């Protein structure tokens, strides 16, 4: 087989998977499937009986070499089931999955590891499960050991490993073996910052030669790592396309669900609470809102809200080197990209961004209040732009960004973004690295 | 479409290891009909490849289970040798006290020791196959580890206990002069393998049913506990009457009594019956293997 960029490594056509709501129904389903296959017939289940439910419905997708497919969805949407079906651990009830090549999977942390054996022995066992001989694994072992960064622990029983160490080793094995198709569940997102960076970098390397399916709740990971994405809801693909658009769709979907959930609470909330949001960019106070039009959710970093009569959607993320990023460098330029789609004309639109530290302290506001751009005096349709920072300035750590959009001081939209990590290519001291320009005067008269 | 390996194509080299490997990429199609039309040869080929692939893990599984059984005891390995001999000791005591009848064909100690050893060896695959699929279901449902690798990993202890008992039997034979004297006793070894496979076949079929209704393993447990008294393990079964006729339909009796006689005396008391039982056992094993091959993806997914 000659590897080519558009070679399909995974194809799912009309895949359905059914589960039972209780143990008895599951047994009944199993009995039905077994009775069919033992007679040499297909175990197709076309009908839903009492107690059955479709966990996946009409899944059609293709992943080519060089593609990273993001899978987004709320809890219970079917992400993990989809990965298990694609990995061949769950046979579909309808449809077909075709895999061309070897599959590596990190669906459940620690699956297949023998806790009583050392990390070294487990490397060989996992390798064997992926069809690698002992000799091949001996050749790959130094690479796996180096990537996992577990040092001398490699000779200790895995029962003494932390979950982070297990994850590092599992990822190191699955990615070093270089499968044609890599299936990753949320677990890659639970490692520490440095490990996440290594994973991303390795995934980028891998995605050039393999197809990757990556299920995650981290929108920044989806945005930065995936070439396309699908949004699952109740086992159905509700959206497929560019990661940015998929994230927008998912955010809207989440907002609608949240809206239904909090509607009764919103109706009983006071209507005339003053709105002091935008200038402070992120004050965690409940804003003024029109009951029913807003979605309100309290977080540690203030509310999440949207006035659906005026704002259709908004999108925003940090960029470094022109690309979406959730890791920024203290000493390098960064920018914050925003897009707002308005449903009505908005007068005196204000956009405020606040950067918070992990403890919930406001660190740095960036707001249009001080500059009052003409473009925002009367806004309709879609507004998009960037705030450019010549140097990000904040010292290494983790920060949270909030964005608020208001009209004449009345909050229209507020969101809490995912955590960003800041690293420094220079020595990190203090709280902020102010952009500074040094000038010197040399007194030439002194001897 | 139920294609396991529909086509194999060479793969581009990625380094020394990959080059050395037989670079072949599998095309796998998973569908509701996955393996549904799988036949015996496909099953044999797949399972033997899996066992070869997982050999290291099977060995490690055995070592782990073996070590963990005695790791927290004061006497450690002593128990590994003592416990397998307990059933032999208990029933030997009863025979010595004339609580159970004995046979004049051979020393009652050898008779009971061989009976217990063979019965435990033959029934183990039935019970252990069901137990393996139940206790290791989490592993089976989350990884592609070979199902036989899990099952065989559990037989390590059985193999060890059988060897310990055979060691004792060797000592008893030497002491009581009941040692094999005829070359035909060598047939004991292939027949032992046939008995194992027949029993494994029963275990595989029952494991399929047990996945749907766990009552199966309870019933099997009862049958095996009581079956020991109807299989000429401790004492010979009556040759006459209804019970004499029924023993012909008890394969456990046929294997235990036949193998014991074959080893000690060098002949089979009822070779036709043994031929039918062994032949039927092998047919059952192959049928069970095919059926299990078809059912396996669904059994694993039920975990």
XYZ file of C-alpha atoms in Angstrom:
750
model
C 0.000 0.000 0.000
C 1.400 3.356 -0.939
C 0.659 5.913 1.694
C -1.043 8.965 0.346
C -2.531 11.925 2.102
C -6.091 11.173 1.080
C -5.996 7.426 1.634
C -9.023 6.464 3.716
C -8.003 4.664 6.898
C -11.429 4.624 8.495
C -14.847 4.567 6.931
C -18.106 4.203 8.844
C -21.299 3.797 6.827
C -24.755 3.928 8.367
C -23.599 2.705 11.757
C -26.206 2.149 14.453
C -25.588 0.774 17.943
C -28.277 -0.194 20.370
C -28.088 -0.615 24.143
C -30.545 -1.745 26.764
C -31.854 0.462 29.530
C -31.434 -2.278 32.084
C -29.658 -5.565 32.645
C -32.563 -7.713 31.521
C -32.944 -5.863 28.236
C -29.189 -6.082 27.657
C -29.354 -9.863 28.196
C -32.280 -10.082 25.794
C -30.345 -8.138 23.182
C -27.300 -10.363 23.676
C -29.434 -13.476 23.333
C -30.866 -12.130 20.079
C -27.424 -11.338 18.662
C -25.967 -14.680 19.718
C -28.900 -16.618 18.340
C -28.382 -14.930 14.967
C -24.617 -15.345 14.661
C -24.627 -18.926 15.945
C -26.961 -19.731 13.046
C -24.567 -17.992 10.669
C -26.799 -14.970 10.204
C -26.090 -11.303 10.641
C -26.889 -9.883 14.083
C -28.640 -6.879 12.567
C -31.110 -5.223 14.926
C -33.388 -2.982 12.986
C -36.158 -2.424 15.447
C -36.345 -0.779 18.808
C -38.198 -2.757 21.418
C -39.254 -1.742 24.871
C -36.208 -0.846 26.945
C -33.901 -0.440 23.933
C -32.325 2.817 22.863
C -30.010 3.805 20.055
C -26.665 4.902 21.378
C -25.429 5.652 17.867
C -27.627 6.454 14.912
C -26.714 6.608 11.268
C -23.051 7.438 11.736
C -21.328 8.089 8.436
C -17.775 9.312 8.443
C -14.440 8.977 6.756
C -10.998 9.654 8.111
C -8.077 9.853 5.736
C -4.402 9.680 6.466
C -3.339 13.124 7.622
C -6.721 14.038 9.084
C -7.632 14.580 12.704
C -11.357 14.223 13.280
C -12.630 15.887 16.422
C -15.684 14.412 18.125
C -17.597 16.871 20.274
C -20.686 16.238 22.310
C -22.243 16.524 25.709
C -21.850 13.735 28.223
C -23.868 10.748 27.046
C -23.890 11.926 23.434
C -22.168 8.713 22.327
C -18.531 9.790 21.929
C -16.980 6.899 23.830
C -19.409 4.409 22.288
C -18.437 5.685 18.866
C -14.738 5.197 19.616
C -15.346 1.692 20.945
C -17.391 0.787 17.888
C -14.703 2.200 15.593
C -12.098 0.185 17.501
C -14.098 -3.001 16.960
C -14.771 -3.527 20.647
C -18.516 -3.157 20.112
C -19.998 -4.684 16.956
C -22.489 -2.324 15.303
C -26.152 -3.323 15.083
C -26.448 -1.864 11.616
C -23.954 -0.486 9.155
C -20.321 -1.157 8.553
C -16.937 0.079 9.718
C -13.934 -0.414 7.531
C -10.456 0.067 8.952
C -7.489 -0.014 6.626
C -4.459 -0.617 8.758
C -3.540 -0.964 12.371
C -5.470 0.790 15.066
C -4.041 2.270 18.211
C -6.459 3.361 20.863
C -6.392 5.282 24.100
C -10.005 4.942 25.036
C -9.699 3.981 28.644
C -6.665 4.756 30.724
C -4.900 1.648 31.897
C -6.956 -0.833 29.892
C -4.741 -3.785 29.099
C -2.092 -2.916 31.667
C -1.122 -5.512 34.234
C -0.793 -3.530 37.441
C 1.439 -6.116 39.107
C 3.977 -6.061 36.296
C 6.574 -3.392 35.679
C 6.158 -0.617 33.153
C 8.834 -2.274 31.026
C 6.932 -5.581 30.891
C 3.721 -3.755 30.123
C 5.356 -2.025 27.171
C 6.013 -5.431 25.639
C 2.550 -6.733 26.489
C 0.852 -3.707 24.952
C 3.113 -3.991 21.946
C 2.148 -7.634 21.505
C -1.527 -6.665 21.658
C -0.850 -4.357 18.746
C 0.852 -7.094 16.799
C 4.445 -6.065 17.522
C 7.087 -8.673 18.156
C 9.333 -8.543 21.174
C 12.281 -7.604 18.976
C 10.416 -4.667 17.485
C 9.373 -3.499 20.913
C 12.977 -3.758 22.096
C 13.898 -1.344 19.320
C 11.055 0.999 20.143
C 11.510 0.741 23.895
C 14.078 3.582 24.280
C 11.749 5.939 22.398
C 8.772 4.938 24.520
C 10.763 5.243 27.721
C 12.089 8.646 26.758
C 8.687 10.012 25.728
C 6.950 8.734 28.847
C 9.483 10.507 31.128
C 8.940 8.018 33.908
C 12.656 7.376 34.407
C 13.602 4.559 36.759
C 9.947 3.867 37.520
C 9.874 1.923 34.295
C 11.159 -1.053 36.298
C 8.629 -0.632 39.122
C 5.225 -2.330 39.186
C 2.543 -0.253 37.515
C 0.496 -0.423 40.698
C 2.935 2.147 42.103
C 2.348 4.587 39.232
C 0.245 7.707 39.495
C -2.547 8.092 36.959
C -0.416 10.683 35.166
C 2.458 8.212 34.819
C 0.116 5.533 33.485
C -1.292 7.993 31.017
C 2.174 9.029 29.856
C 3.230 5.452 29.352
C -0.024 4.491 27.603
C 0.209 7.436 25.261
C 3.905 6.854 24.635
C 3.247 3.243 23.595
C 0.192 3.997 21.461
C 1.857 6.870 19.637
C 5.366 5.424 19.240
C 4.000 2.285 17.633
C 2.686 4.535 14.862
C -0.649 2.962 14.032
C -2.495 3.884 10.865
C -5.478 4.959 12.895
C -5.341 6.406 16.381
C -8.483 6.675 18.500
C -8.210 8.993 21.470
C -10.776 9.658 24.121
C -10.789 12.525 26.572
C -7.869 11.066 28.524
C -5.220 13.042 26.671
C -6.736 16.168 28.143
C -6.200 15.105 31.742
C -2.420 15.168 31.801
C -0.392 18.060 33.136
C 0.484 21.019 31.002
C 3.890 19.814 29.822
C 2.509 16.423 28.913
C -0.406 17.951 27.025
C 2.080 19.919 24.991
C 4.050 16.789 24.187
C 0.856 14.972 23.245
C -0.187 17.773 20.923
C 3.188 17.868 19.322
C 3.220 14.079 18.891
C -0.306 14.125 17.502
C 0.680 16.744 14.992
C 3.594 14.553 13.908
C 1.385 11.484 13.764
C -1.431 13.101 11.911
C 0.857 13.519 8.909
C 0.992 9.763 8.455
C -2.058 8.470 10.272
C -5.713 9.225 10.712
C -6.755 10.348 14.171
C -10.171 10.423 15.817
C -10.122 12.565 18.919
C -13.068 12.933 21.293
C -12.817 15.824 23.682
C -14.669 18.389 25.723
C -11.785 20.794 25.278
C -12.729 23.176 22.530
C -9.244 24.629 22.372
C -7.822 21.143 21.764
C -10.403 20.531 19.066
C -9.671 23.873 17.493
C -5.904 23.555 17.597
C -5.495 19.875 16.752
C -8.355 18.833 14.494
C -8.712 19.292 10.777
C -12.452 18.598 10.885
C -15.007 17.857 13.555
C -18.383 16.328 14.183
C -20.900 17.195 16.873
C -22.798 14.297 18.393
C -26.092 14.556 20.167
C -28.022 11.523 21.357
C -25.910 9.341 19.125
C -26.565 11.340 15.953
C -24.142 13.490 14.030
C -25.784 16.893 14.238
C -23.007 18.772 12.522
C -19.883 18.029 10.530
C -17.369 20.456 9.123
C -14.587 22.799 10.097
C -13.635 22.662 13.778
C -14.451 26.357 14.289
C -17.951 25.913 12.893
C -18.452 22.702 14.831
C -17.489 24.492 18.031
C -19.947 27.273 17.250
C -22.664 24.736 16.653
C -21.834 22.907 19.852
C -21.728 26.118 21.873
C -25.141 27.109 20.558
C -26.475 23.660 21.254
C -25.145 23.819 24.791
C -26.623 27.261 25.253
C -30.045 26.091 24.130
C -29.937 23.161 26.505
C -28.754 25.407 29.301
C -31.489 27.872 28.433
C -34.149 25.238 28.932
C -32.531 24.191 32.176
C -32.312 27.639 33.747
C -35.444 29.208 32.272
C -37.511 28.816 35.441
C -34.724 30.358 37.543
C -34.296 33.271 35.153
C -37.988 34.116 35.284
C -37.885 34.546 39.036
C -34.714 36.688 39.010
C -34.867 40.457 39.629
C -35.208 42.412 36.400
C -33.628 45.730 37.317
C -30.249 44.764 38.665
C -27.677 47.294 37.485
C -25.292 46.231 34.751
C -21.722 47.174 35.428
C -20.229 44.421 33.326
C -18.346 45.577 30.293
C -16.043 48.181 31.669
C -14.875 45.789 34.333
C -14.992 43.198 31.592
C -15.668 40.334 33.887
C -17.232 41.217 37.179
C -18.985 38.135 38.512
C -22.264 39.896 39.099
C -25.578 38.960 37.641
C -26.268 41.315 34.753
C -29.469 43.014 33.785
C -31.319 40.815 31.361
C -34.630 40.212 29.764
C -36.127 37.089 31.278
C -36.354 34.358 28.704
C -33.908 35.996 26.322
C -30.812 35.298 28.419
C -29.007 32.167 29.245
C -27.441 32.557 32.641
C -25.047 30.267 34.398
C -22.872 31.122 37.355
C -19.212 30.219 37.335
C -16.282 31.090 39.548
C -15.325 33.681 36.966
C -18.722 35.276 36.660
C -21.829 34.515 34.650
C -22.213 33.059 31.205
C -25.018 34.847 29.429
C -26.402 35.682 26.002
C -29.241 37.939 24.936
C -30.654 35.906 22.097
C -32.768 38.764 20.804
C -29.654 40.703 19.876
C -26.728 38.322 19.613
C -26.936 35.285 17.374
C -23.514 33.881 18.123
C -20.033 34.835 19.220
C -16.678 33.195 18.812
C -13.355 34.103 20.383
C -9.964 32.619 21.076
C -6.330 33.456 21.696
C -3.876 33.306 18.838
C -0.123 33.058 18.719
C 1.865 33.126 15.503
C -1.424 33.591 13.686
C -2.873 30.282 14.861
C -5.416 29.453 17.565
C -3.504 28.604 20.734
C -4.129 27.933 24.351
C -0.455 28.149 25.185
C 1.054 31.601 25.000
C 4.578 32.834 25.539
C 5.203 35.681 27.955
C 7.773 37.261 25.665
C 6.005 36.854 22.342
C 3.195 38.759 20.646
C -0.299 37.362 21.062
C -3.714 38.352 19.850
C -7.286 37.728 20.867
C -9.676 37.029 18.041
C -13.381 37.753 18.359
C -16.433 37.476 16.142
C -19.936 38.602 17.014
C -23.021 38.137 14.883
C -25.741 40.579 15.813
C -29.431 40.129 15.119
C -30.270 43.798 15.579
C -28.438 47.072 15.271
C -26.528 47.708 18.472
C -25.495 51.186 19.558
C -22.241 51.812 21.356
C -21.102 48.243 21.449
C -18.420 47.582 24.018
C -16.162 44.578 24.144
C -14.264 43.754 27.302
C -11.801 40.997 27.970
C -10.561 40.119 31.433
C -7.716 37.786 32.272
C -8.050 36.031 35.623
C -5.600 33.971 37.585
C -6.489 30.510 38.815
C -7.490 31.815 42.233
C -10.171 33.991 40.694
C -8.281 37.303 40.886
C -8.708 39.722 38.029
C -5.285 40.332 36.519
C -5.613 42.328 33.326
C -8.574 44.033 31.632
C -8.496 44.778 27.934
C -11.520 46.795 26.846
C -12.806 49.003 24.075
C -14.211 51.347 26.706
C -10.996 53.365 26.722
C -10.666 53.592 22.937
C -14.328 53.809 21.811
C -13.769 52.703 18.202
C -16.035 54.319 15.599
C -16.769 50.916 14.092
C -18.654 49.934 17.222
C -20.817 53.034 17.475
C -23.572 51.459 15.424
C -23.112 47.769 14.865
C -25.155 45.323 12.844
C -24.476 41.999 11.203
C -21.139 40.379 11.823
C -18.273 42.106 13.585
C -14.921 40.464 13.846
C -11.485 41.607 14.803
C -8.372 41.061 16.853
C -6.797 42.686 19.862
C -3.065 42.584 19.336
C -0.653 42.503 22.224
C 2.958 43.190 21.224
C 4.021 40.996 24.109
C 1.736 38.832 26.225
C 3.585 39.957 29.372
C 2.005 37.734 32.028
C 4.430 35.387 33.746
C 4.078 31.611 33.325
C 1.002 30.074 34.861
C -2.576 29.249 34.076
C -5.094 31.945 33.348
C -8.749 32.192 32.491
C -10.162 34.663 30.023
C -13.657 36.094 30.077
C -15.250 38.196 27.390
C -18.204 40.491 27.779
C -20.126 42.405 25.120
C -22.570 45.117 26.057
C -24.712 47.845 24.593
C -24.618 51.116 26.489
C -23.587 49.263 29.603
C -26.271 46.573 29.311
C -24.804 43.115 29.020
C -25.629 41.255 25.817
C -23.136 38.444 25.958
C -20.610 37.067 28.422
C -18.588 33.907 28.290
C -15.826 32.187 30.256
C -13.179 30.751 27.971
C -11.058 27.713 28.504
C -7.944 27.967 30.571
C -4.815 29.184 28.830
C -1.282 28.270 29.819
C 1.505 30.768 29.676
C 5.093 29.725 29.254
C 8.167 31.851 29.115
C 11.110 31.696 26.816
C 12.957 33.964 29.290
C 13.570 33.691 33.016
C 10.199 34.041 34.776
C 10.243 36.471 37.707
C 7.478 38.550 39.244
C 3.853 38.826 38.207
C 4.054 40.619 34.912
C 6.771 41.262 32.377
C 6.153 44.842 31.300
C 7.164 45.734 27.787
C 10.140 47.964 28.360
C 12.523 49.886 26.183
C 15.855 50.844 27.711
C 17.768 53.984 26.830
C 21.193 54.916 28.113
C 23.128 58.101 28.141
C 26.860 57.909 28.421
C 28.543 60.816 30.098
C 31.481 61.307 27.762
C 33.117 64.060 29.893
C 34.001 61.761 32.790
C 37.385 60.168 32.615
C -19.986 -8.630 5.029
C -17.931 -10.458 7.593
C -14.376 -10.001 6.543
C -11.644 -10.390 9.114
C -8.726 -10.093 6.787
C -10.048 -9.319 3.375
C -6.791 -8.209 1.880
C -3.237 -7.782 2.965
C -0.981 -5.179 1.535
C 2.642 -4.319 2.255
C 3.357 -1.209 4.228
C 5.937 1.505 3.800
C 8.964 1.102 6.027
C 9.265 3.411 8.991
C 12.484 2.213 10.546
C 14.507 -0.848 11.274
C 11.825 -2.510 13.346
C 9.072 -1.957 10.849
C 11.273 -3.157 8.021
C 12.151 -6.327 9.836
C 8.514 -7.010 10.534
C 6.404 -8.575 7.881
C 4.882 -5.324 6.827
C 1.329 -6.117 6.142
C -1.652 -3.948 6.757
C -4.965 -5.490 7.613
C -8.243 -4.400 6.216
C -10.890 -5.158 8.798
C -14.599 -4.695 8.368
C -16.779 -4.620 11.462
C -20.466 -5.158 10.845
C -23.410 -6.942 12.490
C -22.346 -9.961 10.466
C -18.752 -9.772 11.729
C -17.540 -13.380 12.027
C -21.114 -14.669 11.639
C -20.106 -16.927 8.792
C -16.711 -17.770 10.231
C -15.790 -21.411 9.842
C -13.556 -23.806 11.713
C -10.361 -23.050 9.817
C -10.794 -19.328 10.223
C -11.363 -19.877 13.936
C -8.327 -22.128 14.284
C -6.120 -19.704 12.375
C -7.286 -16.654 14.329
C -7.060 -18.255 17.738
C -3.671 -19.869 17.173
C -2.307 -16.500 15.959
C -3.744 -14.807 19.032
C -2.261 -17.374 21.398
C 1.135 -16.991 19.731
C 0.859 -13.207 19.867
C -0.129 -13.171 23.543
C 2.193 -15.947 24.725
C 4.183 -13.575 26.880
C 1.036 -12.262 28.540
C -0.320 -15.778 29.113
C 2.880 -16.707 30.884
C 2.850 -13.482 32.883
C -0.805 -14.030 33.801
C 0.005 -17.458 35.077
C 2.995 -16.217 37.094
C 0.981 -13.321 38.509
C -1.928 -15.478 39.605
C 0.411 -18.094 40.961
C 2.495 -15.587 42.939
C -0.509 -13.668 44.247
C -2.073 -16.883 45.580
C 0.772 -17.406 48.031
C 2.422 -14.019 48.344
C 0.800 -13.117 51.666
C 1.268 -16.499 53.373
C 3.937 -17.466 55.900
C 4.727 -20.759 54.252
C 4.640 -19.428 50.721
C 5.440 -22.079 48.152
C 4.655 -24.860 50.617
C 0.960 -24.235 49.946
C 1.496 -24.460 46.217
C 2.548 -28.065 46.703
C 0.391 -28.990 49.716
C -3.039 -27.800 48.598
C -3.289 -29.874 45.412
C -2.597 -32.960 47.480
C -5.332 -32.308 50.057
C -8.225 -33.924 48.110
C -6.079 -36.964 47.400
C -5.113 -37.214 51.072
C -8.703 -36.868 52.291
C -10.157 -39.554 50.048
C -7.172 -41.819 50.560
C -7.883 -41.637 54.270
C -11.516 -42.594 53.670
C -10.408 -45.527 51.503
C -7.940 -46.659 54.138
C -10.722 -46.519 56.749
C -12.872 -48.633 54.395
C -15.498 -45.860 54.209
C -15.371 -46.090 50.419
C -14.906 -49.304 48.496
C -11.638 -49.876 46.632
C -10.487 -51.995 43.727
C -8.174 -54.951 43.574
C -6.807 -53.923 40.160
C -4.326 -51.493 41.633
C -3.295 -49.876 44.864
C -6.214 -47.853 46.188
C -3.846 -44.959 46.820
C -2.804 -44.877 43.167
C -6.432 -45.399 42.130
C -7.697 -42.422 44.126
C -4.710 -40.186 43.386
C -5.078 -40.746 39.662
C -8.868 -40.423 39.823
C -8.731 -37.084 41.630
C -6.003 -35.765 39.353
C -7.764 -36.753 36.151
C -11.170 -35.534 37.301
C -9.782 -32.123 38.322
C -7.850 -31.893 35.056
C -10.829 -32.790 32.863
C -13.410 -30.615 34.602
C -11.152 -27.556 34.941
C -11.606 -26.325 31.350
C -15.394 -26.415 31.787
C -15.415 -24.288 34.913
C -12.407 -22.111 34.166
C -13.608 -21.076 30.712
C -16.804 -19.674 32.154
C -14.945 -18.132 35.092
C -12.331 -16.521 32.829
C -14.946 -14.889 30.625
C -16.727 -13.555 33.657
C -13.819 -12.313 35.773
C -11.758 -10.886 32.919
C -14.690 -9.419 31.026
C -13.534 -5.871 31.810
C -10.221 -6.567 30.104
C -11.864 -8.349 27.191
C -14.367 -5.580 26.595
C -11.729 -2.823 26.622
C -8.876 -4.359 24.683
C -8.253 -6.704 21.813
C -6.481 -9.237 23.995
C -7.130 -12.728 22.676
C -9.943 -14.482 24.497
C -7.947 -17.708 24.597
C -5.055 -15.829 26.115
C -7.303 -14.973 29.029
C -8.673 -18.517 29.278
C -5.282 -20.210 29.005
C -3.814 -17.811 31.567
C -6.179 -19.393 34.071
C -5.068 -22.912 33.207
C -1.575 -22.247 34.501
C -2.576 -23.118 38.048
C -4.423 -26.208 36.881
C -1.352 -27.361 34.959
C 0.857 -26.807 37.978
C -1.491 -28.646 40.357
C -1.762 -31.513 37.888
C 2.013 -31.781 37.717
C 2.299 -31.769 41.505
C -0.310 -34.529 41.749
C 1.358 -36.521 38.988
C 4.584 -36.183 40.947
C 2.886 -37.713 43.983
C 1.372 -40.411 41.799
C 4.848 -41.230 40.488
C 6.061 -41.673 44.061
C 3.032 -43.825 44.963
C 3.479 -45.958 41.847
C 7.102 -46.565 42.655
C 6.231 -47.421 46.257
C 3.296 -49.742 45.559
C 4.629 -51.215 42.326
C 1.685 -49.947 40.234
C 3.923 -48.294 37.695
C 3.276 -48.574 33.930
C 4.853 -51.633 32.407
C 3.495 -51.640 28.879
C 4.443 -49.322 26.003
C 0.737 -48.781 25.253
C 0.588 -46.669 28.385
C 2.139 -43.943 26.222
C -1.295 -43.466 24.605
C -2.179 -41.846 27.904
C -0.554 -38.592 26.766
C -2.482 -37.989 23.494
C -5.704 -39.126 25.153
C -5.066 -36.629 27.912
C -4.923 -33.906 25.259
C -8.127 -35.187 23.657
C -9.907 -35.162 27.024
C -8.745 -31.601 27.606
C -10.016 -30.411 24.236
C -13.347 -32.183 24.627
C -13.771 -30.555 27.987
C -12.721 -27.176 26.625
C -15.355 -27.574 23.893
C -18.038 -28.115 26.525
C -16.679 -25.130 28.446
C -16.838 -22.862 25.378
C -20.425 -23.782 24.555
C -21.530 -23.378 28.146
C -19.712 -20.021 28.345
C -21.890 -18.731 25.497
C -25.060 -19.686 27.357
C -23.643 -18.474 30.646
C -23.211 -14.983 29.174
C -26.971 -14.790 28.732
C -27.962 -16.602 31.941
C -25.447 -17.007 34.746
C -27.504 -19.918 36.105
C -25.481 -22.131 33.783
C -22.322 -21.918 35.853
C -24.265 -22.641 39.052
C -25.769 -25.773 37.534
C -22.379 -26.845 36.179
C -20.793 -26.337 39.584
C -23.424 -28.600 41.186
C -23.058 -31.243 38.469
C -19.268 -31.307 38.819
C -19.380 -31.507 42.618
C -21.799 -34.463 42.493
C -20.330 -35.943 39.337
C -17.180 -36.860 41.215
C -19.142 -39.654 42.927
C -20.422 -41.051 39.613
C -17.170 -41.015 37.686
C -15.081 -43.738 39.321
C -12.822 -41.195 40.955
C -12.629 -42.779 44.409
C -14.253 -46.126 43.845
C -15.297 -48.241 40.845
C -18.846 -47.817 39.593
C -21.088 -50.900 39.593
C -20.964 -52.707 36.251
C -24.502 -54.105 36.456
C -27.961 -52.671 36.508
C -29.140 -49.231 35.552
C -26.184 -47.386 37.078
C -23.808 -49.639 35.146
C -25.550 -48.775 31.891
C -25.664 -45.069 32.702
C -21.912 -44.849 33.267
C -21.455 -45.516 29.562
C -23.130 -42.163 28.936
C -20.951 -40.340 31.432
C -17.923 -39.115 29.453
C -16.193 -38.083 32.670
C -16.346 -41.678 33.830
C -15.115 -42.933 30.478
C -12.129 -40.588 30.485
C -11.195 -40.970 34.159
C -11.525 -44.753 34.308
C -10.115 -45.329 30.823
C -7.089 -43.067 31.211
C -6.273 -44.523 34.624
C -6.363 -48.069 33.338
C -4.397 -47.107 30.269
C -1.624 -45.545 32.324
C -1.314 -48.212 34.980
C -2.311 -51.379 33.147
C -1.490 -50.396 29.577
C -4.947 -51.174 28.158
C -8.394 -49.616 27.853
C -11.144 -51.656 29.541
C -13.697 -50.460 26.956
C -11.777 -49.132 23.965
C -14.854 -48.794 21.732
C -16.557 -46.622 24.276
C -13.393 -44.549 24.623
C -13.136 -44.192 20.839
C -16.705 -42.942 20.609
C -16.264 -40.591 23.560
C -12.925 -39.209 22.355
C -14.193 -38.856 18.783
C -17.390 -37.199 19.946
C -15.333 -34.968 22.224
C -13.140 -33.781 19.352
C -16.139 -33.128 17.110
C -17.708 -31.187 19.945
C -14.496 -29.212 20.402
C -14.378 -28.185 16.747
C -18.067 -27.277 16.689
C -17.637 -25.318 19.907
C -14.625 -23.493 18.502
C -16.571 -22.411 15.409
C -19.576 -21.321 17.428
C -17.455 -19.483 19.957
C -15.590 -17.725 17.169
C -18.865 -16.370 15.865
C -20.174 -15.416 19.279
C -16.971 -13.918 20.674
C -17.381 -10.275 19.512
C -20.825 -10.133 21.089
C -19.682 -11.850 24.276
C -16.846 -9.364 24.654
C -19.144 -6.432 23.990
C -21.489 -7.549 26.740
C -18.880 -6.674 29.381
